[in-house]
Coordinates of C-alpha atoms in Angstrom, one line a residue:
M1 CA 161.8 58.6 19.6
T2 CA 158.7 56.6 18.8
G3 CA 158.3 52.9 19.3
A4 CA 158.5 52.4 15.5
D5 CA 161.8 54.3 15.3
S6 CA 163.2 52.4 18.3
N7 CA 162.4 49.1 16.5
I8 CA 164.3 50.3 13.4
V9 CA 167.3 51.3 15.5
E10 CA 167.3 47.8 17.1
E11 CA 166.9 46.1 13.7
I12 CA 169.8 48.1 12.1
F13 CA 172.0 47.3 15.2
N14 CA 171.1 43.6 15.1
R15 CA 171.5 43.3 11.4
T16 CA 174.9 44.9 11.6
K17 CA 176.0 42.4 14.3
E18 CA 174.7 39.6 12.1
D19 CA 176.6 40.9 9.1
L20 CA 179.8 40.9 11.1
K21 CA 179.3 37.4 12.3
K22 CA 178.7 36.1 8.8
M23 CA 181.9 37.7 7.5
M24 CA 184.7 35.2 6.8
P25 CA 187.8 36.5 8.7
V26 CA 190.9 37.5 6.7
N27 CA 194.0 35.7 8.0
I28 CA 197.4 37.4 7.7
M29 CA 200.7 36.0 9.0
I30 CA 203.2 38.7 10.0
I31 CA 206.7 37.3 10.1
G32 CA 209.9 39.1 11.2
K33 CA 212.6 39.5 13.8
T34 CA 211.9 40.9 17.2
G35 CA 212.0 44.7 17.5
I36 CA 211.4 45.6 13.8
G37 CA 208.1 47.3 14.5
K38 CA 205.5 44.6 13.8
S39 CA 203.2 45.8 16.6
T40 CA 203.4 49.4 15.5
L41 CA 202.6 48.3 12.0
I42 CA 199.6 46.3 13.1
N43 CA 198.2 49.1 15.2
S44 CA 198.7 51.6 12.5
V45 CA 196.9 49.6 9.8
F46 CA 194.1 47.9 11.7
R47 CA 191.5 49.3 14.0
E48 CA 191.0 48.3 17.7
N49 CA 194.7 48.3 18.6
L50 CA 195.0 44.6 17.9
A51 CA 198.7 44.4 19.0
E52 CA 198.0 45.6 22.6
T53 CA 199.9 43.8 25.3
G54 CA 198.1 40.6 26.4
I55 CA 196.0 40.2 23.2
G56 CA 196.7 37.0 21.4
R57 CA 197.3 33.3 22.3
P58 CA 200.2 31.1 21.4
V59 CA 199.5 28.5 18.7
T60 CA 203.1 27.3 18.2
Q61 CA 206.4 28.1 19.9
H62 CA 207.0 31.1 17.6
L63 CA 203.4 32.1 16.6
R64 CA 200.6 33.8 18.4
K65 CA 197.1 34.3 17.0
I66 CA 195.6 37.8 17.5
S67 CA 191.9 38.3 17.1
K68 CA 189.2 40.5 18.6
E69 CA 185.4 40.3 18.7
D70 CA 183.7 42.3 15.9
V71 CA 186.9 42.7 13.9
P72 CA 186.9 40.1 11.0
I73 CA 190.6 39.5 11.0
C74 CA 193.1 37.0 12.5
L75 CA 196.7 37.9 12.7
Y76 CA 199.5 35.3 13.2
D77 CA 202.4 37.1 14.7
T78 CA 205.9 35.7 15.0
K79 CA 206.5 36.7 18.6
G80 CA 210.1 36.5 19.8
L81 CA 211.5 35.2 16.5
E82 CA 215.3 35.2 16.3
L83 CA 216.8 33.8 13.1
K84 CA 219.8 31.6 13.8
S85 CA 221.3 29.0 11.5
E86 CA 220.7 26.2 14.0
T87 CA 217.0 27.0 14.4
Q88 CA 216.2 28.1 10.9
E89 CA 214.9 24.7 9.7
E90 CA 212.9 24.3 12.9
I91 CA 211.3 27.8 12.4
K92 CA 210.6 27.2 8.7
D93 CA 209.0 23.8 9.4
E94 CA 207.0 25.1 12.3
I95 CA 205.4 27.9 10.2
N96 CA 204.9 25.9 7.1
N97 CA 203.4 23.0 9.1
K98 CA 200.9 25.5 10.7
I99 CA 200.0 26.8 7.2
N100 CA 199.5 23.3 5.9
E101 CA 197.6 22.2 9.0
L102 CA 195.1 25.1 8.4
Y103 CA 194.7 24.1 4.8
L104 CA 194.3 20.4 5.5
A105 CA 191.5 21.2 7.9
R106 CA 189.5 22.2 4.7
N107 CA 187.9 25.0 6.5
E108 CA 188.2 28.0 4.3
K109 CA 187.8 30.5 7.1
D110 CA 191.1 29.3 8.6
Y111 CA 193.3 29.6 5.5
I112 CA 196.2 31.9 5.6
H113 CA 195.5 34.5 2.9
A114 CA 198.7 36.5 2.9
I115 CA 202.0 36.9 4.6
W116 CA 203.8 40.1 5.5
Y117 CA 207.4 39.4 5.8
C118 CA 209.0 42.3 7.7
V119 CA 212.6 43.5 7.4
N120 CA 214.0 46.6 9.1
A121 CA 215.1 49.0 6.3
N122 CA 217.6 50.6 8.7
S123 CA 219.6 47.3 8.8
N124 CA 220.3 47.8 5.1
R125 CA 220.5 44.0 4.6
I126 CA 218.4 40.9 4.2
E127 CA 219.9 37.7 5.3
D128 CA 220.2 34.6 3.2
L129 CA 218.3 32.8 5.9
E130 CA 215.4 35.2 5.4
I131 CA 215.4 34.8 1.6
D132 CA 215.2 31.1 2.1
L133 CA 212.2 31.5 4.5
I134 CA 210.5 33.8 2.0
N135 CA 210.9 31.3 -0.8
S136 CA 209.6 28.6 1.4
F137 CA 206.5 30.5 2.4
A138 CA 205.8 31.9 -1.1
S139 CA 205.2 28.5 -2.5
N140 CA 202.0 28.3 -0.5
V141 CA 200.9 31.8 0.3
P142 CA 201.2 35.3 -1.4
V143 CA 204.1 37.1 0.4
I144 CA 204.4 40.9 0.6
L145 CA 207.9 42.1 1.7
V146 CA 207.4 45.0 4.1
L147 CA 210.4 47.2 4.7
T148 CA 209.7 48.7 8.2
Q149 CA 211.1 51.9 9.6
T150 CA 212.1 53.2 6.2
I151 CA 213.6 56.7 6.6
G152 CA 215.5 58.9 4.2
K153 CA 217.8 58.1 1.3
S154 CA 219.3 55.0 2.9
G155 CA 215.8 53.5 3.2
L156 CA 215.0 54.2 -0.4
A157 CA 218.4 52.8 -1.5
F158 CA 217.7 49.6 0.4
Q159 CA 214.3 49.3 -1.3
K160 CA 215.9 49.7 -4.7
K161 CA 218.5 47.0 -3.8
I162 CA 215.7 44.6 -2.7
E163 CA 213.7 45.2 -5.8
E164 CA 216.7 44.4 -8.0
M165 CA 217.1 41.0 -6.2
N166 CA 213.8 39.7 -7.8
L167 CA 212.7 37.9 -4.8
N168 CA 209.8 35.5 -4.9
V169 CA 207.3 38.0 -3.4
R170 CA 204.1 39.5 -4.8
A171 CA 205.0 43.0 -3.8
I172 CA 207.5 45.1 -1.8
Q173 CA 206.3 48.0 0.3
A174 CA 208.5 50.5 2.3
V175 CA 206.7 51.7 5.4
L176 CA 207.2 54.2 8.2
A177 CA 204.2 53.2 10.4
E178 CA 204.2 56.3 12.7
P179 CA 205.8 59.7 12.5
Y180 CA 209.5 59.8 13.3
E181 CA 210.7 62.8 15.3
V182 CA 214.2 63.8 14.2
S183 CA 214.2 66.9 16.5
S184 CA 211.6 69.2 18.1
D185 CA 211.4 71.0 14.7
I186 CA 211.6 68.1 12.3
V187 CA 209.2 65.2 12.1
I188 CA 209.1 62.7 9.3
P189 CA 205.5 61.8 8.6
A190 CA 204.3 58.2 8.4
H191 CA 204.2 56.8 4.9
G192 CA 203.6 53.6 3.0
L193 CA 200.4 52.5 4.9
L194 CA 198.1 53.1 2.0
G195 CA 200.5 51.1 -0.2
I196 CA 200.5 48.1 2.1
V197 CA 196.7 48.1 2.3
G198 CA 196.3 48.4 -1.4
K199 CA 198.9 45.7 -2.2
T200 CA 197.4 43.3 0.3
Y201 CA 193.9 43.8 -1.0
E202 CA 195.1 42.9 -4.5
V203 CA 196.4 39.5 -3.4
L204 CA 193.5 38.5 -1.2
P205 CA 190.7 36.1 -2.4
E206 CA 187.5 37.8 -3.3
G207 CA 185.7 36.2 -0.3
V208 CA 187.7 38.0 2.3
R209 CA 188.3 41.4 0.7
K210 CA 185.2 42.9 2.4
S211 CA 186.5 41.7 5.8
F212 CA 189.9 43.3 5.1
I213 CA 188.2 46.6 4.2
N214 CA 186.3 46.5 7.5
A215 CA 189.4 45.7 9.6
Q216 CA 191.8 48.2 8.1
K217 CA 191.6 51.9 9.1
V218 CA 194.0 53.4 6.6
D219 CA 192.2 53.7 3.3
I220 CA 188.8 55.3 4.1
D221 CA 188.2 55.8 0.3
K222 CA 188.3 52.1 -0.2
K223 CA 185.5 51.7 2.4
V224 CA 183.5 54.4 0.6
K225 CA 183.9 52.7 -2.8
E226 CA 182.9 49.3 -1.3
A227 CA 179.9 50.9 0.4
R228 CA 178.8 52.6 -2.8
N229 CA 179.2 49.4 -4.8
W230 CA 177.1 47.4 -2.3
S231 CA 174.4 50.1 -2.1
T232 CA 173.6 49.8 -5.8
G233 CA 171.9 46.4 -5.1
Y234 CA 169.7 47.9 -2.4
I235 CA 168.8 50.8 -4.7
A236 CA 167.8 48.4 -7.4
G237 CA 165.7 46.5 -4.8
S238 CA 163.9 49.7 -3.8
F239 CA 163.3 50.5 -7.5
G240 CA 161.7 47.1 -7.9
A241 CA 159.6 47.5 -4.7
G242 CA 158.2 50.7 -6.0
F243 CA 157.8 49.6 -9.6
T244 CA 154.1 49.0 -9.0
P245 CA 153.0 52.4 -7.8
V246 CA 151.7 52.4 -4.2
P247 CA 150.2 55.2 -2.1
F248 CA 152.7 57.4 -0.2
A249 CA 151.2 56.3 3.1
Q250 CA 152.2 52.7 2.3
A251 CA 155.7 53.6 1.3
T252 CA 157.1 51.8 4.3
V253 CA 157.3 48.6 2.2
I254 CA 160.7 50.0 1.2
V255 CA 161.9 50.4 4.8
P256 CA 163.3 46.8 5.2
I257 CA 165.4 47.3 2.1
Q258 CA 166.8 50.5 3.5
I259 CA 167.4 48.9 6.9
G260 CA 169.5 46.2 5.3
M261 CA 171.4 48.8 3.3
L262 CA 172.3 50.9 6.4
A263 CA 173.4 47.8 8.3
H264 CA 175.6 46.7 5.4
I265 CA 177.2 50.1 5.1
T266 CA 177.8 50.3 8.8
T267 CA 179.5 46.9 8.6
I268 CA 181.8 47.9 5.8
F269 CA 183.0 51.0 7.7
G270 CA 183.8 49.0 10.8
I271 CA 183.1 51.8 13.3
S272 CA 182.2 51.1 16.9
L273 CA 178.6 50.1 17.1
D274 CA 176.6 52.7 19.1
K275 CA 172.8 52.5 19.4
S276 CA 172.6 56.2 20.4
L277 CA 174.4 57.2 17.2
I278 CA 172.0 55.1 15.0
S279 CA 169.1 56.6 17.0
G280 CA 170.2 60.1 16.2
I281 CA 170.5 59.3 12.5
V282 CA 167.1 57.7 12.4
A283 CA 165.5 60.6 14.2
S284 CA 167.2 63.1 12.0
I285 CA 165.7 61.7 8.8
G286 CA 162.5 60.2 10.3
G287 CA 161.1 63.2 12.0
S288 CA 159.7 63.2 15.5
G289 CA 156.1 62.7 14.7
G290 CA 156.0 58.9 14.6
A291 CA 157.2 58.6 11.0
T292 CA 160.2 56.4 10.0
F293 CA 162.3 56.7 6.8
L294 CA 159.3 56.9 4.6
G295 CA 155.5 56.6 5.0
R296 CA 153.8 59.8 6.2
Y297 CA 157.1 61.6 6.6
I298 CA 157.6 61.4 2.8
V299 CA 154.3 63.2 2.2
G300 CA 154.9 66.0 4.7
N301 CA 158.7 66.5 4.4
L302 CA 160.9 64.6 2.0
L303 CA 159.1 64.8 -1.3
K304 CA 159.2 68.6 -1.3
F305 CA 163.0 68.4 -1.8
I306 CA 162.6 66.4 -5.1
P307 CA 161.9 68.7 -8.0
G308 CA 158.6 67.9 -9.6
I309 CA 157.8 64.9 -7.4
G310 CA 155.8 66.6 -4.7
T311 CA 153.0 67.4 -7.2
L312 CA 152.5 63.9 -8.6
A313 CA 148.9 63.2 -9.2
G314 CA 147.3 60.6 -7.1
G315 CA 149.8 60.6 -4.4
L316 CA 151.7 57.5 -5.7
I317 CA 155.3 56.4 -5.1
T318 CA 157.0 54.9 -8.2
G319 CA 160.1 52.9 -8.7
T320 CA 161.9 56.1 -9.7
V321 CA 160.9 57.9 -6.6
A322 CA 161.8 55.0 -4.4
S323 CA 165.3 54.7 -5.9
I324 CA 165.8 58.5 -5.5
L325 CA 165.0 58.3 -1.8
T326 CA 167.1 55.2 -1.3
T327 CA 170.1 56.6 -3.3
S328 CA 170.0 59.9 -1.4
L329 CA 169.8 57.9 1.9
A330 CA 172.8 55.7 0.9
M331 CA 175.0 58.6 -0.3
S332 CA 174.3 60.6 2.8
Y333 CA 174.8 57.8 5.2
I334 CA 178.1 56.8 3.5
E335 CA 179.4 60.4 3.8
V336 CA 178.5 60.5 7.4
M337 CA 180.1 57.1 8.1
R338 CA 183.2 58.4 6.3
K339 CA 183.5 61.4 8.6
V340 CA 182.7 59.3 11.7
A341 CA 185.4 56.7 10.7
I342 CA 188.1 59.3 10.1
A343 CA 187.4 60.9 13.5
E344 CA 187.3 57.6 15.3
Y345 CA 190.5 56.3 13.8
E346 CA 192.2 59.6 14.7
G347 CA 191.1 59.2 18.3
K348 CA 188.5 62.0 18.0
R349 CA 184.7 61.9 18.4
I350 CA 181.9 63.7 16.7
S351 CA 178.9 64.1 19.0
N352 CA 175.8 62.1 18.1
Q353 CA 173.8 65.4 17.9
D354 CA 176.3 66.8 15.4
I355 CA 176.1 63.5 13.4
A356 CA 172.3 63.7 13.3
I357 CA 172.3 67.3 12.1
M358 CA 174.9 66.4 9.5
M359 CA 172.8 63.4 8.3
K360 CA 169.6 65.5 8.0
S361 CA 171.4 68.2 6.1
M362 CA 173.1 65.8 3.7
Y363 CA 169.9 63.8 3.0
E364 CA 167.9 66.9 2.2
E365 CA 170.7 68.2 0.0
N366 CA 171.0 64.9 -1.9
L367 CA 167.3 64.8 -2.5
K368 CA 167.5 68.2 -4.3
R369 CA 170.2 67.1 -6.7
P370 CA 169.3 65.9 -10.2
K371 CA 169.3 62.2 -10.5
P372 CA 170.0 60.1 -13.7
E373 CA 167.3 57.6 -14.7
P374 CA 168.1 54.3 -12.9
V375 CA 169.3 51.5 -15.1
F376 CA 169.2 48.0 -13.7

């Protein structure tokens, strides 16, 4: 890899780190009795195994705060919570006081944005004490009632019973956070995780939705949609940069726009940052002869894939050409990140070499596809 390519890798890496630091964390409080599967739920929804033993620090007698570097989320977990009539008011006041304390600090990044109140569906009952707690919390924060360990007809019947109670909650979601083995031949698959991600996303303020998309690992399509939405701004920027035609050899004026776009997409997907992975991708679309994303490499390699472009008189790059190149880069990179994210969240790994090959193939294929005229 050339010095120019190395600089681009470093810049993408640093820009991604900067984007992560700028993201306002989404704060979710997870409330429920001990042993109902909160830790399993947390690790099934969010990346980086946030509920590992030892992670988190006590903030009150019954609450611990869970956070991890480069994951833009803070979870407030009710550790060791046992609901007894003699301690109910104490617990309710403790949690509400913490919520109010965070609001009174007037620092938006500390606000509690949603509460997951968890009840074990197998218990087939919700106590009056819990209903009182839910009503108390719902006056300040959107509450989603999560029915954990929901299995079979009894679980579905319990969900229907809960729905008929018209509780003061924004949504109800039945969940089985991980597969349940009935026997060596029968395994009930996990379910409900997409639902809890979708319902939580809907109640979150706009300013922390991107952080939630980054932190969750369940709905990859939501990451893809967010990345495509954000990339349109960069594509428009490249169109503007190329609006006044410039020589192909000077096409590197568009590189900063593309670097920002790739960093932003990487941030949205929330995969583990790996310079060697980024290096492989840069090399795969930048060639090995000292070219980067554009510049001389466009003249000798990329433009031949765009029908009718390679023969443009005067060797000029226009806004349309710039937007085609940037669109193809965005769509290819998003698809690669989608596959990398799926593999990573399943505990698998795609080699950097295979990722580079995949990126090169997708980029060239996307360049060949007919593109609509850009409208900005």
